[in-house]
mmCIF file of C-alpha atoms in Angstrom:
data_model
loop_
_atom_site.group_PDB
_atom_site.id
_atom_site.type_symbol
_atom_site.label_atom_id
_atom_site.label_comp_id
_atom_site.label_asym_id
_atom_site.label_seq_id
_atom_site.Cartn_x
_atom_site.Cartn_y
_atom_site.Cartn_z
ATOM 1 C CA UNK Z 1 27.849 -30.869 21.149
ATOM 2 C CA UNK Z 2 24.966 -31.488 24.066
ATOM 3 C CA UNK Z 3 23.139 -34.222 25.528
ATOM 4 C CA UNK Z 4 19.872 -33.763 26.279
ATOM 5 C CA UNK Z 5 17.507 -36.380 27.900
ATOM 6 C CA UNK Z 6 13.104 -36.500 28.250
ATOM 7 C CA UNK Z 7 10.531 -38.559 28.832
ATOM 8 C CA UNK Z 8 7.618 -37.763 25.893
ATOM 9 C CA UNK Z 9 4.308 -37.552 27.013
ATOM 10 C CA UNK Z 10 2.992 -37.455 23.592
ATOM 11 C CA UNK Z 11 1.635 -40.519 21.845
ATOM 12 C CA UNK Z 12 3.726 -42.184 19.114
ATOM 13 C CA UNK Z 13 2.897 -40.647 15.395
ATOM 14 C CA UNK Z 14 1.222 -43.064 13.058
ATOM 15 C CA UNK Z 15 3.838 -45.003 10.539
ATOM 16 C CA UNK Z 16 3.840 -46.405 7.641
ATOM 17 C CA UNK Z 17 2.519 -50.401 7.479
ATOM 18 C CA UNK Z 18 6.256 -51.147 6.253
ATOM 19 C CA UNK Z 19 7.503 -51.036 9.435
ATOM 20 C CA UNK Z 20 5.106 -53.525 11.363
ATOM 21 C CA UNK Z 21 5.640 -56.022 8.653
ATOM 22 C CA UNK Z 22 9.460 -55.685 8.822
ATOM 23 C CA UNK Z 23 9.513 -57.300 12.689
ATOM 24 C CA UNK Z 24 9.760 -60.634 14.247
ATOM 25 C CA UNK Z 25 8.292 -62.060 16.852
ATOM 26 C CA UNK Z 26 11.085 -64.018 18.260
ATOM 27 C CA UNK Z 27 13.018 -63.304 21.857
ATOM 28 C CA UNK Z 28 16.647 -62.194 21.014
ATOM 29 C CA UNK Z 29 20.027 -62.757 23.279
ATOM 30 C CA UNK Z 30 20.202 -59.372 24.523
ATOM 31 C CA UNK Z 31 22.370 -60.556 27.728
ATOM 32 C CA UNK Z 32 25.758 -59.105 29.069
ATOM 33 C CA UNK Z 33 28.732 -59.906 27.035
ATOM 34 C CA UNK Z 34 29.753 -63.653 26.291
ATOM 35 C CA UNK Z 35 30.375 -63.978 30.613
ATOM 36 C CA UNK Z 36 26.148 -63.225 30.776
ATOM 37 C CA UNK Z 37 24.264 -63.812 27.777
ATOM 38 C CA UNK Z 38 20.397 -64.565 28.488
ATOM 39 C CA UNK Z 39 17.888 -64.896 26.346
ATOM 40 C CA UNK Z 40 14.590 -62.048 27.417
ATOM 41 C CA UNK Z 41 10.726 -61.792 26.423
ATOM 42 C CA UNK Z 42 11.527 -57.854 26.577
ATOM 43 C CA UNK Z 43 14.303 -55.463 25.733
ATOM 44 C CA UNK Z 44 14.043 -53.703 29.327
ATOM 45 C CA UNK Z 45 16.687 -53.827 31.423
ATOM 46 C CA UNK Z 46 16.904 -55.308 35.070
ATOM 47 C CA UNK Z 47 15.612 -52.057 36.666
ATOM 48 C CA UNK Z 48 12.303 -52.011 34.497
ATOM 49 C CA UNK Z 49 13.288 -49.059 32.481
ATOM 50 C CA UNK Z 50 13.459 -48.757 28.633
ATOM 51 C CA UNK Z 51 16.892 -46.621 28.223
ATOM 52 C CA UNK Z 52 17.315 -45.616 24.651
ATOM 53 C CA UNK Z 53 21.118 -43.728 24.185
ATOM 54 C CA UNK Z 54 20.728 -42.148 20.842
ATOM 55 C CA UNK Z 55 23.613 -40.207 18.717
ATOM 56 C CA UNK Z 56 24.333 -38.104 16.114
ATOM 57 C CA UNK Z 57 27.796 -36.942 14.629
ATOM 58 C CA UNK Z 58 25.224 -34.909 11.709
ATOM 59 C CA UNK Z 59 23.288 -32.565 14.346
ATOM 60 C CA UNK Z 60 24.551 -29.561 12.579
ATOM 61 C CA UNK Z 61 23.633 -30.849 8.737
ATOM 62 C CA UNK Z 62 19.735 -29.703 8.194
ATOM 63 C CA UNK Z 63 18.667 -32.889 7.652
ATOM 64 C CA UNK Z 64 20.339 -34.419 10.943
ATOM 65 C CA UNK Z 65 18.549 -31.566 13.550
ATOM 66 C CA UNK Z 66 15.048 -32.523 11.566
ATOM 67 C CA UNK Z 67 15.419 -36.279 12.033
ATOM 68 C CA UNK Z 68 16.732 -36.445 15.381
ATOM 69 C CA UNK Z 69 14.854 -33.519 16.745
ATOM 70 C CA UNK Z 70 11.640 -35.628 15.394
ATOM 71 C CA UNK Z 71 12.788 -38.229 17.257
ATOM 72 C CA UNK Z 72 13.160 -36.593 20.769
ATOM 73 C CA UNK Z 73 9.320 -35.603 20.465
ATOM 74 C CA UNK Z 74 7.668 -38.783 19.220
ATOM 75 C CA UNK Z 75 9.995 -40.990 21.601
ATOM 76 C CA UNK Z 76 7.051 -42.833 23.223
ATOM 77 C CA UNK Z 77 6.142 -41.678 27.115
ATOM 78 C CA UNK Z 78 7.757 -44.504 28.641
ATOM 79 C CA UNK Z 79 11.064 -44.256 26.704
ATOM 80 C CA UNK Z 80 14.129 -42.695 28.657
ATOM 81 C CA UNK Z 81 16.041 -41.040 25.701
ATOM 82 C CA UNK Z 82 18.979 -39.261 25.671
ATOM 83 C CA UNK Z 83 20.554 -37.397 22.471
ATOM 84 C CA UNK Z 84 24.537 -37.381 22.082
ATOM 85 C CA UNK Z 85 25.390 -35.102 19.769
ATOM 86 C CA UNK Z 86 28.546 -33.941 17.919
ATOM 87 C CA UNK Z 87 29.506 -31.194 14.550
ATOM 88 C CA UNK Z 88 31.271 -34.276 12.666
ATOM 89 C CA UNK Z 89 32.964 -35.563 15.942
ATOM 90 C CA UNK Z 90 33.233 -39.324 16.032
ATOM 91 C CA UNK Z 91 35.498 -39.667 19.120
ATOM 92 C CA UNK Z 92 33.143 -37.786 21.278
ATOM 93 C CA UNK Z 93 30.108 -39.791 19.997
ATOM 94 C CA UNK Z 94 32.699 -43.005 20.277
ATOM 95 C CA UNK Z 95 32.769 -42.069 24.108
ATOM 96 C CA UNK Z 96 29.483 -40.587 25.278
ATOM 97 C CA UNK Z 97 27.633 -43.560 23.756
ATOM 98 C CA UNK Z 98 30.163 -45.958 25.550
ATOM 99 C CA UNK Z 99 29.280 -44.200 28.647
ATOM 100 C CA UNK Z 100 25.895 -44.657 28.057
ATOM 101 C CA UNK Z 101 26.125 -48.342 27.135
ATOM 102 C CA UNK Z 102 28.051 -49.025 30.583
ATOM 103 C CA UNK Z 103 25.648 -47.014 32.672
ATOM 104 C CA UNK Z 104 23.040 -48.934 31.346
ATOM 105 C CA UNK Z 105 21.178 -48.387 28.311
ATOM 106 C CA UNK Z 106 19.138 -50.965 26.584
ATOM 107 C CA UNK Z 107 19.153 -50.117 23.181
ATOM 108 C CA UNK Z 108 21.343 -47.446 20.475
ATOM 109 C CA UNK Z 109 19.515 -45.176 17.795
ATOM 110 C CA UNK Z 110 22.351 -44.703 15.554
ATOM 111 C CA UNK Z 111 21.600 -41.580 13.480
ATOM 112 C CA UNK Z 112 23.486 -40.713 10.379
ATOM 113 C CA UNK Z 113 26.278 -43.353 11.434
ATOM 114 C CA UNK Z 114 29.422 -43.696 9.608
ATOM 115 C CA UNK Z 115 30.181 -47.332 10.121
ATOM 116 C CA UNK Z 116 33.689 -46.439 9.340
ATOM 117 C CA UNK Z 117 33.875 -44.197 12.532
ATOM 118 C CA UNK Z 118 31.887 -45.470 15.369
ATOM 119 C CA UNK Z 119 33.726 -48.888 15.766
ATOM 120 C CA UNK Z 120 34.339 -48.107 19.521
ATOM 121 C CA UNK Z 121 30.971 -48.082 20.305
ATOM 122 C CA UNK Z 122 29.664 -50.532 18.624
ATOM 123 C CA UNK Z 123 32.182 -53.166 20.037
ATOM 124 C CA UNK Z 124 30.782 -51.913 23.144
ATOM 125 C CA UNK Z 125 27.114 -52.462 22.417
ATOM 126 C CA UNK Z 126 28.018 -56.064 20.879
ATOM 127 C CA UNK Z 127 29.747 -56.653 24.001
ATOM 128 C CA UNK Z 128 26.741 -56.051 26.221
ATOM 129 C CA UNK Z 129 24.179 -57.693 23.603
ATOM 130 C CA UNK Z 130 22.724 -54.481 22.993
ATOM 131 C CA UNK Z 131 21.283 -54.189 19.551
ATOM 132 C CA UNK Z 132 22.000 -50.691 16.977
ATOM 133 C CA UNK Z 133 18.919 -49.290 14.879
ATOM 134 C CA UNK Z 134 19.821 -47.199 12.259
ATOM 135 C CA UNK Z 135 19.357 -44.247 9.976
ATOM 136 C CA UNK Z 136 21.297 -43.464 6.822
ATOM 137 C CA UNK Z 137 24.301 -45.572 8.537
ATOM 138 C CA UNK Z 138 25.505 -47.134 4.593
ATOM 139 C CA UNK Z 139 25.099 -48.234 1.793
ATOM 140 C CA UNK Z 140 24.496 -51.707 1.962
ATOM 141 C CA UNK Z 141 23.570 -54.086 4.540
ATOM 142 C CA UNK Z 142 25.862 -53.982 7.687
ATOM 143 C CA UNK Z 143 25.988 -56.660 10.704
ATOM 144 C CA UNK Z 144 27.096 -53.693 12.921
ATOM 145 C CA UNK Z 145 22.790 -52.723 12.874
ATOM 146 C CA UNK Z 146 19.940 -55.216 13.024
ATOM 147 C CA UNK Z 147 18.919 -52.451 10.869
ATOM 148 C CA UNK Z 148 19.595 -49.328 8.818
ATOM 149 C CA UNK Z 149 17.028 -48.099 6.924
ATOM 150 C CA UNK Z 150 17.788 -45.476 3.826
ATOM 151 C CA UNK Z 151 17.657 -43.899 0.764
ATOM 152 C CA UNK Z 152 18.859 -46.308 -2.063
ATOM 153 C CA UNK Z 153 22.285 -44.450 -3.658
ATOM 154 C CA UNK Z 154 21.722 -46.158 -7.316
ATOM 155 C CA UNK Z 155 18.346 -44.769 -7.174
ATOM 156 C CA UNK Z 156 19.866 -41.396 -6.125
ATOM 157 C CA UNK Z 157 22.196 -41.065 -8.861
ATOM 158 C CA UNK Z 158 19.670 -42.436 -11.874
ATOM 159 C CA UNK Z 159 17.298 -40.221 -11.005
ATOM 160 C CA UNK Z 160 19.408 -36.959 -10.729
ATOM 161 C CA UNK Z 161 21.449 -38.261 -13.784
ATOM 162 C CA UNK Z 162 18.463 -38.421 -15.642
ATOM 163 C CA UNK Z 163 17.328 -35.240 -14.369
ATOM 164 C CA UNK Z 164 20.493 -33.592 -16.410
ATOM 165 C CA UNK Z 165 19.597 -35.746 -19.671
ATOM 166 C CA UNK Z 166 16.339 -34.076 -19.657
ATOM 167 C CA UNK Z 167 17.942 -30.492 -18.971
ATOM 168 C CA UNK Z 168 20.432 -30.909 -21.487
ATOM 169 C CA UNK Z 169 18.573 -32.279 -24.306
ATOM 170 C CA UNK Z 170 20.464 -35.569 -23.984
ATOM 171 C CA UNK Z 171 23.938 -36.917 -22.482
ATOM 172 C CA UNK Z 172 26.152 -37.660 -25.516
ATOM 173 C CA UNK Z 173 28.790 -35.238 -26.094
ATOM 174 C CA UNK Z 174 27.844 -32.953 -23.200
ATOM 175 C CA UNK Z 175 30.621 -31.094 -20.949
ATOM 176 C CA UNK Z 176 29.065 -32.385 -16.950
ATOM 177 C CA UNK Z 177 31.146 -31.297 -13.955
ATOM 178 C CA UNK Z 178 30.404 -34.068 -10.843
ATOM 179 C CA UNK Z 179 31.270 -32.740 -7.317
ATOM 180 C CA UNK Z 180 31.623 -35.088 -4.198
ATOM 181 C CA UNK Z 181 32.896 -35.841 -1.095
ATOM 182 C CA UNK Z 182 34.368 -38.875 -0.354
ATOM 183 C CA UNK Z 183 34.726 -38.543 3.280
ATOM 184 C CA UNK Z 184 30.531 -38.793 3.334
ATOM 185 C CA UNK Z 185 30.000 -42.734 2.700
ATOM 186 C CA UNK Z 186 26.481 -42.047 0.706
ATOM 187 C CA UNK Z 187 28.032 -38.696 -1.075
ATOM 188 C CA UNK Z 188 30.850 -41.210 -2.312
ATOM 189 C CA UNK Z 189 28.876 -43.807 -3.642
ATOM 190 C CA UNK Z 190 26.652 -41.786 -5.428
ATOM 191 C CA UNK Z 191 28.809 -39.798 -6.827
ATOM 192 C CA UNK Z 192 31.117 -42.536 -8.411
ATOM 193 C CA UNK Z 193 27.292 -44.143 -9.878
ATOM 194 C CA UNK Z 194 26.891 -40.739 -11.442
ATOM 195 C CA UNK Z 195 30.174 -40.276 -12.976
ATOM 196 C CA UNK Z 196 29.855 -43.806 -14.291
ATOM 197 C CA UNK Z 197 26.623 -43.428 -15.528
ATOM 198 C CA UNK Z 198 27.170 -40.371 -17.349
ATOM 199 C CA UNK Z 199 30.239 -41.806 -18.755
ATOM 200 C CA UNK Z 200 28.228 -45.002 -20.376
ATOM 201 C CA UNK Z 201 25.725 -42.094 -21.926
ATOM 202 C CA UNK Z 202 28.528 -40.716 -23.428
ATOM 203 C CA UNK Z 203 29.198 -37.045 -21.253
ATOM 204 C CA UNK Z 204 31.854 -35.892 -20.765
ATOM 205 C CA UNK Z 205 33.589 -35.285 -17.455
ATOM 206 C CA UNK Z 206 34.688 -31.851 -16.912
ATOM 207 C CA UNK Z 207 38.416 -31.700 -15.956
ATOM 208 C CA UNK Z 208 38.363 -34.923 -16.628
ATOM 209 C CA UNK Z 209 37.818 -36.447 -12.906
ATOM 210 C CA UNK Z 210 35.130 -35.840 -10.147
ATOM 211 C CA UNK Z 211 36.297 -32.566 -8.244
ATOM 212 C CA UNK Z 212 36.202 -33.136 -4.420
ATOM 213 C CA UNK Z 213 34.936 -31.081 -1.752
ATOM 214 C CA UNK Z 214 37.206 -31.096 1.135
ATOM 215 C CA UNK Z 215 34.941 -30.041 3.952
ATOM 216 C CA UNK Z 216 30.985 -30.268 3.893
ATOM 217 C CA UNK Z 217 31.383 -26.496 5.987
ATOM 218 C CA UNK Z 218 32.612 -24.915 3.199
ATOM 219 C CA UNK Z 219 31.287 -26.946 0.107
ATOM 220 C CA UNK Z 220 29.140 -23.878 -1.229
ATOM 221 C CA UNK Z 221 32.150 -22.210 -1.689
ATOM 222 C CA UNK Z 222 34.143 -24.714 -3.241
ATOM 223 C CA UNK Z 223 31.991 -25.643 -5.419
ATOM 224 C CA UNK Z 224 31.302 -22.059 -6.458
ATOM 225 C CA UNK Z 225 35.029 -22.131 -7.223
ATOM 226 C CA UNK Z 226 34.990 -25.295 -8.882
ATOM 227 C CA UNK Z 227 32.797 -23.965 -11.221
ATOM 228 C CA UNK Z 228 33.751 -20.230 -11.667
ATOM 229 C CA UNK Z 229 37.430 -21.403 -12.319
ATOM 230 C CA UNK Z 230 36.018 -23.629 -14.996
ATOM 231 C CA UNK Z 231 34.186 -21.326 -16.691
ATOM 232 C CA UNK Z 232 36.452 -18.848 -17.225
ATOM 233 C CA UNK Z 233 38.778 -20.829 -18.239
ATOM 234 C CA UNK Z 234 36.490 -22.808 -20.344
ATOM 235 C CA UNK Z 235 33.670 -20.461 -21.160
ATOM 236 C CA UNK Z 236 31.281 -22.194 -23.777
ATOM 237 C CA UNK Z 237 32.725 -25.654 -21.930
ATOM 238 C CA UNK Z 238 30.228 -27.030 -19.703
ATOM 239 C CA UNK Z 239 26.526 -28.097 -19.790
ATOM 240 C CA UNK Z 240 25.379 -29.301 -16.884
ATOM 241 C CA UNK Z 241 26.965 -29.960 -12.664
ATOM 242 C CA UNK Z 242 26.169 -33.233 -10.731
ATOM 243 C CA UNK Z 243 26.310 -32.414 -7.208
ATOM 244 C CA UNK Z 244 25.824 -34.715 -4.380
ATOM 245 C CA UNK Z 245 24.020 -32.320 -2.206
ATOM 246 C CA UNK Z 246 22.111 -29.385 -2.156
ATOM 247 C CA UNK Z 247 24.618 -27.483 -0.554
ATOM 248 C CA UNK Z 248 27.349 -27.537 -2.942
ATOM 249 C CA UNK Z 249 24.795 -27.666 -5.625
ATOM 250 C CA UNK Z 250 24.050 -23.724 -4.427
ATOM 251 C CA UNK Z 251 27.526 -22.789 -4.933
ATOM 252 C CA UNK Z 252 27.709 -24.543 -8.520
ATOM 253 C CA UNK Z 253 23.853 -22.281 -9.258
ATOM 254 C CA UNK Z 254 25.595 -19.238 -7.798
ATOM 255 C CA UNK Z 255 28.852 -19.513 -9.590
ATOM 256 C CA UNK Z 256 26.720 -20.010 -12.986
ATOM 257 C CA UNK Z 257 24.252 -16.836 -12.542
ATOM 258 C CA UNK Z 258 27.340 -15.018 -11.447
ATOM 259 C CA UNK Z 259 28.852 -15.715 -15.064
ATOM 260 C CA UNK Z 260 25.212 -14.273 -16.552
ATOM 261 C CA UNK Z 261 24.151 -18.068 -17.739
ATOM 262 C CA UNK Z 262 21.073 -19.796 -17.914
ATOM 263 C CA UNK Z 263 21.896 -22.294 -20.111
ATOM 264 C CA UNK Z 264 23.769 -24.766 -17.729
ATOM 265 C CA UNK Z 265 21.591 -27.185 -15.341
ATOM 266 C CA UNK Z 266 22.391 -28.378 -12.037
ATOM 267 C CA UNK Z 267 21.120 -30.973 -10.102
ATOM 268 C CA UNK Z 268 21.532 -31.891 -5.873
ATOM 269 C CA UNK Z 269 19.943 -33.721 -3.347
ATOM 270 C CA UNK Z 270 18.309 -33.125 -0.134
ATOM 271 C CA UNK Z 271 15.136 -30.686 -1.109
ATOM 272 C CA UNK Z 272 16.283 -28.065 0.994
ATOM 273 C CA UNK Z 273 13.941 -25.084 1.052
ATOM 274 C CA UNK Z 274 16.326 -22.651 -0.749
ATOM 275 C CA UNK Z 275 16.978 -25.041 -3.642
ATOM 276 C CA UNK Z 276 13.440 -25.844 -3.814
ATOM 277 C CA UNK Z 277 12.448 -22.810 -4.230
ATOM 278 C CA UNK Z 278 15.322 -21.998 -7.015
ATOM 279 C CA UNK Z 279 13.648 -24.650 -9.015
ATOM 280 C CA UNK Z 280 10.507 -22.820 -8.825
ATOM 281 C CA UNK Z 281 12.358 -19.799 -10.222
ATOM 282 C CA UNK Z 282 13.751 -21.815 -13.277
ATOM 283 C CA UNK Z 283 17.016 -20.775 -12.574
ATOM 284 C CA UNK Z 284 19.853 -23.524 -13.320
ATOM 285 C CA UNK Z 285 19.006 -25.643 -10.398
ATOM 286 C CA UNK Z 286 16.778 -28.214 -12.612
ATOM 287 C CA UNK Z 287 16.011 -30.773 -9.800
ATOM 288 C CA UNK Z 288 17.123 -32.105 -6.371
ATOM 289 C CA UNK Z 289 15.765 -35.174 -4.251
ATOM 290 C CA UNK Z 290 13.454 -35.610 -1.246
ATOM 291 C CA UNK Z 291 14.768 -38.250 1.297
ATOM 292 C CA UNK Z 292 11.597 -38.374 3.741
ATOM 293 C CA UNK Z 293 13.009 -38.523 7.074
ATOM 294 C CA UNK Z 294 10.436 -38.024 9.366
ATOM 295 C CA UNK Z 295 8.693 -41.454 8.166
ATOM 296 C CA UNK Z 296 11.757 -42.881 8.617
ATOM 297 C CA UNK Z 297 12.309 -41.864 11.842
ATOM 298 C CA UNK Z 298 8.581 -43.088 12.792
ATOM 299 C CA UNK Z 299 9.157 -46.526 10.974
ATOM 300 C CA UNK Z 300 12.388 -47.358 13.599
ATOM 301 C CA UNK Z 301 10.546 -46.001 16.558
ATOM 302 C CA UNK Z 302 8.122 -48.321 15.613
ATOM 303 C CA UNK Z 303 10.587 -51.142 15.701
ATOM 304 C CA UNK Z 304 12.487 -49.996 18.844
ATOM 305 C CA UNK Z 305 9.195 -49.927 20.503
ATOM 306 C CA UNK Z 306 8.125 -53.329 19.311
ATOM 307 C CA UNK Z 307 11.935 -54.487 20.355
ATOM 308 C CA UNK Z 308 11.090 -53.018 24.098
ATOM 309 C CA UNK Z 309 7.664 -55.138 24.709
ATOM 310 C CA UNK Z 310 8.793 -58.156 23.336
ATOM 311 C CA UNK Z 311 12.388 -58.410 22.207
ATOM 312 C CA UNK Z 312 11.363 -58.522 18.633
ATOM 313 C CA UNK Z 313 13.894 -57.603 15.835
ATOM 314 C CA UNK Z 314 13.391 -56.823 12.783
ATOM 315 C CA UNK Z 315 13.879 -59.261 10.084
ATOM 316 C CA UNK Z 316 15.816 -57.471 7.557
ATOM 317 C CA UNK Z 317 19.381 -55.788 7.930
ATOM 318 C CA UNK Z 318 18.651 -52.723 5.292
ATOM 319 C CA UNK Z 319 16.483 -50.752 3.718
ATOM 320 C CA UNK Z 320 16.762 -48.688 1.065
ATOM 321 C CA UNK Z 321 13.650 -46.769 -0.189
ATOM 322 C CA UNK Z 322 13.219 -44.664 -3.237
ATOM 323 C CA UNK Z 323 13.665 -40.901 -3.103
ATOM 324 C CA UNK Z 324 11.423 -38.562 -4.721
ATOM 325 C CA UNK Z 325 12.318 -36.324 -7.575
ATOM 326 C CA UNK Z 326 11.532 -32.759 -7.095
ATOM 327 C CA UNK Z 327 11.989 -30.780 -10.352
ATOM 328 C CA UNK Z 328 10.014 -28.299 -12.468
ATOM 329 C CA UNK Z 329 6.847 -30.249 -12.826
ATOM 330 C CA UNK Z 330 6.324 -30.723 -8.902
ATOM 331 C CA UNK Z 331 8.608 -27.891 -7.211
ATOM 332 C CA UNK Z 332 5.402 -25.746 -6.518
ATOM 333 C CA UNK Z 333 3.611 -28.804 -4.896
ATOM 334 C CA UNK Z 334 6.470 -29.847 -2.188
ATOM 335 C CA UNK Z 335 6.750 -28.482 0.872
ATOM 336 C CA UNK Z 336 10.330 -28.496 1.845
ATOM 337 C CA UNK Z 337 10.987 -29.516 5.851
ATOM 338 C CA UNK Z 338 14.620 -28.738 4.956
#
């Protein structure tokens, strides 16, 4: 949607001591292409300047403004950052970043990446030798980043599926809706760890298949529907909705208080304020998950840093840390940034 670049004057925000240990001290090819390909003690280009093109197709999801507008204020002084920007549009992020690349920038912060979408650019950056940090770009290691650092999906789905066994009393014999949305790379593979998990416990699936959201814009509402149309169709049929974020998770807790229930639990992901604060309530929302993304964000500006003074890269491909449960024991503790 914009592009916006700044020079920081503020001093980079302490990070966590995972970060430091995850570099190497080695020089890297960052050269031209195969024609120019030169091996540097820095990541700074010819002209002296540290050019950092950074991206986002997520800018209007909640957690995408937090993490990239973090990153526009603790870019270090002697960055020059700009922030391309799109609602869900690859092909303009697919072109503004290859504009960047050719008018010279020296390393891409990849936020929120689908790997599946930004092939353009990073044929681009590969050309020029220009190496892609990441957040949240997969599920699993990926040669298109020298890193991606996230939150781990099997972890994801255990905990929130074992947020609904404690809700319900157990699994076995239990009627669990599971909502997704395949086009969202982490949504999909948590949701199909979910559905399988909650299978091997012995649920069973409402309708008898995952129901898919079609658009994250209106997943509230579909999953509202989802849920009302199952209920009065089936109304003593259902114990419990796996969502795959907080969103549609909303719809699923509106759709049940609409039908005057308490007695089915729903679980999400992404702590956002309003679902936080439905778990305080005890209401049907039983428990969602905390990705931290501001320490994320301050881990990789650590290692773009460390990549601009001496060409270092880090030595790993992926991360994937472990989110945080927030539920009815803790909900009145967290502070949601969401």
């Amino acid at each position: 949607m914009h592009a916006r670049t700044t020079r920081r004057l503020a001093a980079l925000a302490a990070v966590a001591a995972t970060a430091a240990l995850a570099l190497t001290g080695c020089t890297v090819d960052t050269g031209g292409g195969a024609t120019d390909t030169t091996d540097r003690e820095n990541g700074l280009g010819d002209d002296g300047v540290f050019t950092v093109a950074a991206f986002t197709a997520g800018y209007a999801t909640p957690a995408g403004k937090l993490a990239m507008d973090h990153l526009m204020e603790v870019a270090p002084d002697d960055w020059e950052i700009t922030l391309y920007t799109s609602s869900f549009d690859s092909d303009k992020i697919n072109s503004d970043v290859q504009t960047a690349i050719t008018q010279g920038a020296d390393v891409i912060f990849a936020g929120f990446p689908d790997p599946r979408q930004i092939a353009p650019l990073v044929q681009s950056a590969q050309e020029r030798g220009l190496p892609i940090f990441s957040i949240d770009g997969g599920v699993e290691a990926n040669s298109d980043f020298v890193i991606d650092i996230t939150y781990s999906q099997e972890e994801m789905a255990a905990l929130t599926v074992g947020a609904l066994e404690e809700a319900m009393g157990g699994l076995e014999g239990k009627n669990v809706m599971v909502i997704g949305h395949d086009p969202h790379v982490g949504i999909q593979t948590r949701s199909n760890l979910a559905l399988d998990m909650l299978e091997e416990a012995g649920a069973v699936i409402a309708g008898g298949e995952m129901k898919q959201v079609l658009d994250p814009g209106t997943g509230r509402t579909e999953a509202l529907n989802f849920v009302a149309d199952y209920l009065q169709a089936n109304p003593d049929g259902l114990d419990g909705v796996w969502t795959g974020w907080d969103d549609a998770a909303m719809g699923a807790v509106q759709a049940i208080e609409e039908a005057g229930r308490d007695d089915i639990y729903v679980t999400g992901a992404d702590a956002l304020g309003e679902a936080v604060a439905k778990i305080r309530e005890e209401t049907p929302f039983y428990a969602t998950l905390n990705q931290d993304w501001i320490t994320v964000i301050d881990e990789l500006v650590t290692m773009v840093d460390e990549y601009k003074e001496s060409a270092a890269l880090p030595d790993t491909e992926f991360v994937g840390k472990t989110p945080e449960l927030i539920d009815r024991s803790n909900a009145d503790a967290f502070e949601p940034k969401l």
